[in-house]
Coordinates of C-alpha atoms in Angstrom, one line a residue:
X1 CA -44.7 10.1 -20.1
X2 CA -45.4 6.5 -21.2
X3 CA -45.8 7.5 -24.8
X4 CA -42.6 9.6 -25.1
X5 CA -39.2 8.2 -26.1
X6 CA -36.0 9.3 -24.7
X7 CA -33.0 10.8 -26.4
X8 CA -29.6 9.5 -25.1
X9 CA -26.4 11.5 -25.0
X10 CA -23.2 9.6 -23.9
X11 CA -21.0 11.9 -21.9
X12 CA -17.3 11.0 -22.3
X13 CA -14.0 12.0 -20.7
X14 CA -11.8 14.4 -22.5
X15 CA -9.3 13.0 -25.0
X16 CA -5.8 12.4 -23.8
X17 CA -4.3 15.2 -25.9
X18 CA -6.6 17.8 -24.4
X19 CA -6.0 16.5 -20.9
X20 CA -2.3 16.7 -21.5
X21 CA -2.7 20.3 -22.7
X22 CA -4.7 21.1 -19.7
X23 CA -2.2 19.8 -17.3
X24 CA 0.8 21.5 -19.1
X25 CA -0.9 24.8 -18.9
X26 CA -1.7 24.3 -15.2
X27 CA 1.8 23.2 -14.1
X28 CA 4.0 25.3 -16.3
X29 CA 7.4 25.6 -14.7
X30 CA 7.1 22.4 -12.6
X31 CA 8.8 19.0 -13.1
X32 CA 6.7 17.3 -15.8
X33 CA 8.9 14.6 -17.1
X34 CA 6.9 11.8 -18.5
X35 CA 3.7 13.8 -18.3
X36 CA 2.1 12.4 -21.4
X37 CA 2.5 8.8 -20.4
X38 CA 1.0 9.4 -16.9
X39 CA -1.9 11.5 -18.1
X40 CA -2.6 8.7 -20.5
X41 CA -3.1 6.3 -17.7
X42 CA -5.1 9.0 -15.6
X43 CA -7.5 9.7 -18.5
X44 CA -9.6 12.8 -19.1
X45 CA -11.8 12.9 -16.0
X46 CA -11.6 16.6 -15.0
X47 CA -11.8 15.9 -11.2
X48 CA -8.9 13.4 -11.4
X49 CA -6.9 15.9 -13.5
X50 CA -7.5 18.6 -10.9
X51 CA -6.1 16.4 -8.1
X52 CA -3.2 15.4 -10.3
X53 CA -2.4 19.1 -11.0
X54 CA -2.6 20.0 -7.3
X55 CA -0.2 17.2 -6.4
X56 CA 2.4 18.3 -8.9
X57 CA 2.1 21.9 -7.8
X58 CA 2.7 20.5 -4.2
X59 CA 6.0 19.3 -5.4
X60 CA 5.3 15.7 -6.5
X61 CA 6.6 14.2 -9.7
X62 CA 4.0 13.1 -12.2
X63 CA 4.8 9.5 -11.5
X64 CA 4.3 9.9 -7.7
X65 CA 1.1 11.9 -8.2
X66 CA -0.3 9.2 -10.5
X67 CA 0.7 6.4 -8.0
X68 CA -1.1 8.3 -5.2
X69 CA -4.2 8.6 -7.2
X70 CA -4.1 4.9 -8.1
X71 CA -3.7 3.9 -4.5
X72 CA -6.6 6.1 -3.5
X73 CA -8.8 4.7 -6.3
X74 CA -7.9 1.1 -5.3
X75 CA -9.0 1.8 -1.8
X76 CA -12.3 3.3 -3.0
X77 CA -12.9 0.3 -5.2
X78 CA -12.1 -2.3 -2.5
X79 CA -14.5 -0.5 -0.1
X80 CA -17.4 0.1 -2.6
X81 CA -16.9 -3.0 -4.7
X82 CA -16.1 -5.7 -2.1
X83 CA -16.7 -4.0 1.4
X84 CA -14.2 -3.3 4.1
X85 CA -15.5 -6.1 6.4
X86 CA -18.3 -8.6 6.6
X87 CA -21.0 -6.1 7.6
X88 CA -20.2 -3.9 4.7
X89 CA -20.1 -6.7 2.3
X90 CA -23.7 -7.8 3.3
X91 CA -25.1 -4.4 2.3
X92 CA -23.6 -4.4 -1.2
X93 CA -26.2 -5.3 -3.9
X94 CA -24.0 -7.7 -5.8
X95 CA -21.8 -10.6 -4.9
X96 CA -18.1 -10.1 -4.7
X97 CA -17.4 -12.7 -7.3
X98 CA -19.7 -10.8 -9.7
X99 CA -17.8 -7.5 -9.4
X100 CA -14.5 -9.5 -9.4
X101 CA -15.2 -11.0 -12.8
X102 CA -16.4 -7.8 -14.3
X103 CA -13.3 -6.0 -13.0
X104 CA -11.0 -8.8 -14.4
X105 CA -12.5 -8.3 -17.9
X106 CA -12.1 -4.5 -17.7
X107 CA -8.5 -4.8 -16.5
X108 CA -7.7 -6.6 -19.7
X109 CA -9.8 -4.4 -22.2
X110 CA -11.1 -0.9 -22.2
X111 CA -14.7 -2.2 -23.1
X112 CA -16.5 -5.4 -22.6
X113 CA -19.8 -6.6 -24.1
X114 CA -22.8 -5.8 -21.9
X115 CA -24.6 -9.0 -23.0
X116 CA -21.5 -11.1 -22.6
X117 CA -21.4 -10.1 -18.9
X118 CA -25.1 -10.2 -18.4
X119 CA -25.4 -13.8 -19.7
X120 CA -22.3 -15.1 -18.0
X121 CA -22.7 -17.7 -15.3
X122 CA -22.2 -15.0 -12.6
X123 CA -25.3 -13.0 -13.7
X124 CA -27.4 -15.7 -15.6
X125 CA -29.3 -13.0 -17.6
X126 CA -30.1 -10.7 -14.6
X127 CA -28.6 -7.3 -15.0
X128 CA -29.8 -6.0 -11.6
X129 CA -26.4 -6.2 -10.1
X130 CA -24.7 -4.7 -13.2
X131 CA -27.1 -1.7 -12.9
X132 CA -26.2 -1.3 -9.2
X133 CA -22.5 -1.3 -10.1
X134 CA -23.2 1.6 -12.5
X135 CA -25.1 3.5 -9.8
X136 CA -22.0 3.1 -7.5
X137 CA -19.9 4.5 -10.4
X138 CA -17.7 1.4 -10.5
X139 CA -18.6 1.0 -14.1
X140 CA -20.1 2.9 -16.9
X141 CA -22.7 1.4 -19.3
X142 CA -22.5 2.7 -22.8
X143 CA -25.7 2.9 -24.9
X144 CA -26.3 2.0 -28.6
X145 CA -29.5 2.9 -30.1
X146 CA -31.2 3.1 -26.7
X147 CA -30.0 -0.2 -25.4
X148 CA -27.0 -1.2 -23.2
X149 CA -24.1 -2.2 -25.4
X150 CA -20.7 -1.9 -23.7
X151 CA -19.3 -1.8 -20.2
X152 CA -16.3 0.3 -19.3
X153 CA -14.6 1.3 -16.0
X154 CA -16.5 4.0 -14.1
X155 CA -13.7 6.4 -15.0
X156 CA -10.3 6.0 -16.8
X157 CA -8.3 5.9 -13.6
X158 CA -10.2 2.8 -12.4
X159 CA -8.7 0.7 -15.2
X160 CA -5.2 1.2 -13.7
X161 CA -6.8 0.6 -10.2
X162 CA -8.3 -2.6 -11.5
X163 CA -4.9 -3.8 -12.6
X164 CA -3.4 -2.9 -9.4
X165 CA -5.9 -5.0 -7.5
X166 CA -5.4 -7.9 -9.8
X167 CA -1.6 -7.7 -9.0
X168 CA -2.4 -8.4 -5.4
X169 CA -1.7 -12.2 -5.6
X170 CA -3.1 -13.0 -2.2
X171 CA -6.5 -11.1 -2.8
X172 CA -6.6 -12.4 -6.3
X173 CA -6.2 -16.0 -5.1
X174 CA -9.0 -15.6 -2.5
X175 CA -11.4 -14.2 -5.1
X176 CA -10.5 -16.8 -7.6
X177 CA -11.0 -19.4 -4.9
X178 CA -14.5 -18.1 -4.4
X179 CA -15.2 -18.1 -8.0
X180 CA -14.1 -21.8 -8.4
X181 CA -16.2 -22.7 -5.5
X182 CA -19.2 -20.9 -7.1
X183 CA -18.7 -22.7 -10.5
X184 CA -18.3 -26.0 -8.8
X185 CA -21.6 -25.4 -7.0
X186 CA -23.3 -24.7 -10.3
X187 CA -22.0 -27.8 -11.9
X188 CA -22.9 -29.9 -8.8
X189 CA -26.5 -28.5 -8.9
X190 CA -26.8 -29.5 -12.6
X191 CA -25.5 -33.0 -11.8
X192 CA -28.1 -33.4 -9.1
X193 CA -30.8 -32.1 -11.4
X194 CA -29.9 -34.5 -14.2
X195 CA -29.6 -37.5 -11.9
X196 CA -33.0 -36.7 -10.3
X197 CA -34.7 -36.6 -13.7
X198 CA -33.0 -39.8 -14.9
X199 CA -34.3 -41.5 -11.7
X200 CA -37.8 -40.3 -12.2
X201 CA -37.7 -41.6 -15.8
X202 CA -36.4 -44.9 -14.6
X203 CA -39.3 -45.2 -12.2
X204 CA -41.8 -45.1 -15.1
X205 CA -40.7 -48.5 -16.2
X206 CA -40.6 -52.0 -14.8
X207 CA -37.9 -54.3 -16.0
X208 CA -38.7 -58.0 -16.7
X209 CA -36.7 -60.6 -18.7
X210 CA -34.4 -57.8 -20.0
X211 CA -37.1 -55.7 -21.4
X212 CA -38.6 -52.3 -20.3
X213 CA -42.3 -52.9 -19.9
X214 CA -44.5 -49.8 -20.9
X215 CA -47.3 -50.4 -23.3
X216 CA -45.7 -52.3 -26.1
X217 CA -42.7 -53.4 -23.9
X218 CA -40.2 -50.9 -25.3
X219 CA -38.9 -47.5 -24.2
X220 CA -40.5 -44.9 -26.2
X221 CA -38.1 -43.3 -28.7
X222 CA -38.8 -39.8 -27.3
X223 CA -37.8 -41.1 -23.7
X224 CA -34.8 -42.8 -25.1
X225 CA -33.6 -39.6 -26.7
X226 CA -34.2 -37.7 -23.5
X227 CA -32.1 -40.2 -21.5
X228 CA -29.3 -39.9 -24.1
X229 CA -29.4 -36.1 -23.8
X230 CA -29.4 -36.1 -19.9
X231 CA -26.6 -38.7 -19.9
X232 CA -24.5 -36.5 -22.2
X233 CA -25.2 -33.4 -20.2
X234 CA -24.4 -35.3 -17.0
X235 CA -21.0 -36.3 -18.4
X236 CA -20.3 -32.8 -19.4
X237 CA -21.1 -31.5 -15.9
X238 CA -19.1 -34.2 -14.2
X239 CA -16.0 -33.2 -16.4
X240 CA -16.6 -29.5 -15.5
X241 CA -17.1 -30.4 -11.8
X242 CA -13.8 -32.3 -11.8
X243 CA -12.0 -29.4 -13.3
X244 CA -13.4 -26.9 -10.8
X245 CA -12.6 -29.2 -7.9
X246 CA -9.0 -29.4 -8.9
X247 CA -8.9 -25.6 -9.2
X248 CA -10.5 -25.2 -5.7
X249 CA -8.0 -27.6 -4.3
X250 CA -5.1 -25.8 -6.0
X251 CA -6.3 -22.3 -4.8
X252 CA -6.8 -23.5 -1.3
X253 CA -3.2 -24.4 -1.1
X254 CA -2.2 -21.0 -2.5
X255 CA -4.3 -19.2 0.0
X256 CA -3.0 -21.3 2.9
X257 CA 0.6 -20.8 1.9
X258 CA 0.2 -17.1 1.7

């Protein structure tokens, strides 16, 4: 129906208070010390709450039950988000560093701006990979007036799992190394592009007796301004490339030592 508009309804998880009440009613008589704190981490996703309840009924403490669920979620995220091996990684419709950098932001905050992620260097305005992450239930995209507005973890438990993955110093160093290498390649590409354009501009002129000869013997003001702009961008990219090269060298040592 091309002429019809859609009405959006955001379905959210249950508030923590209701989730706590549900668990309390379901595990009455069991050890529930620290329940509110652990349910607060778990969130209000009913399926996860059911798993949590069953583990407590099976004799686990709320802390142990939550830790088991975080471990399970971590394994899910590693498999879905990064792939268990090289073959799995090839079938994932996004780059590992793309999900890594989304995951880092969501580990620090409950929500991140959709546009901030979309127009970051890792996506460059193309949200195809972001949509694919949502289809894989790794993230959830919140709508505002019919447009994407915020990104949050696919479910509340995933925030704790994201934090758990970030705490793995070896894996984090590996992903940060890949990120730094990617950023270095971006800056190197910019440098090559600026140098090529400067070379082409230089070939338009013939220098004799200290003057650029083109028509009236002077470099046109517009060309001169373009050269200044390219030189300033070239300097900025060189500075950024040096910074990322230092980071690559540092992270290589970290990975090697681990």
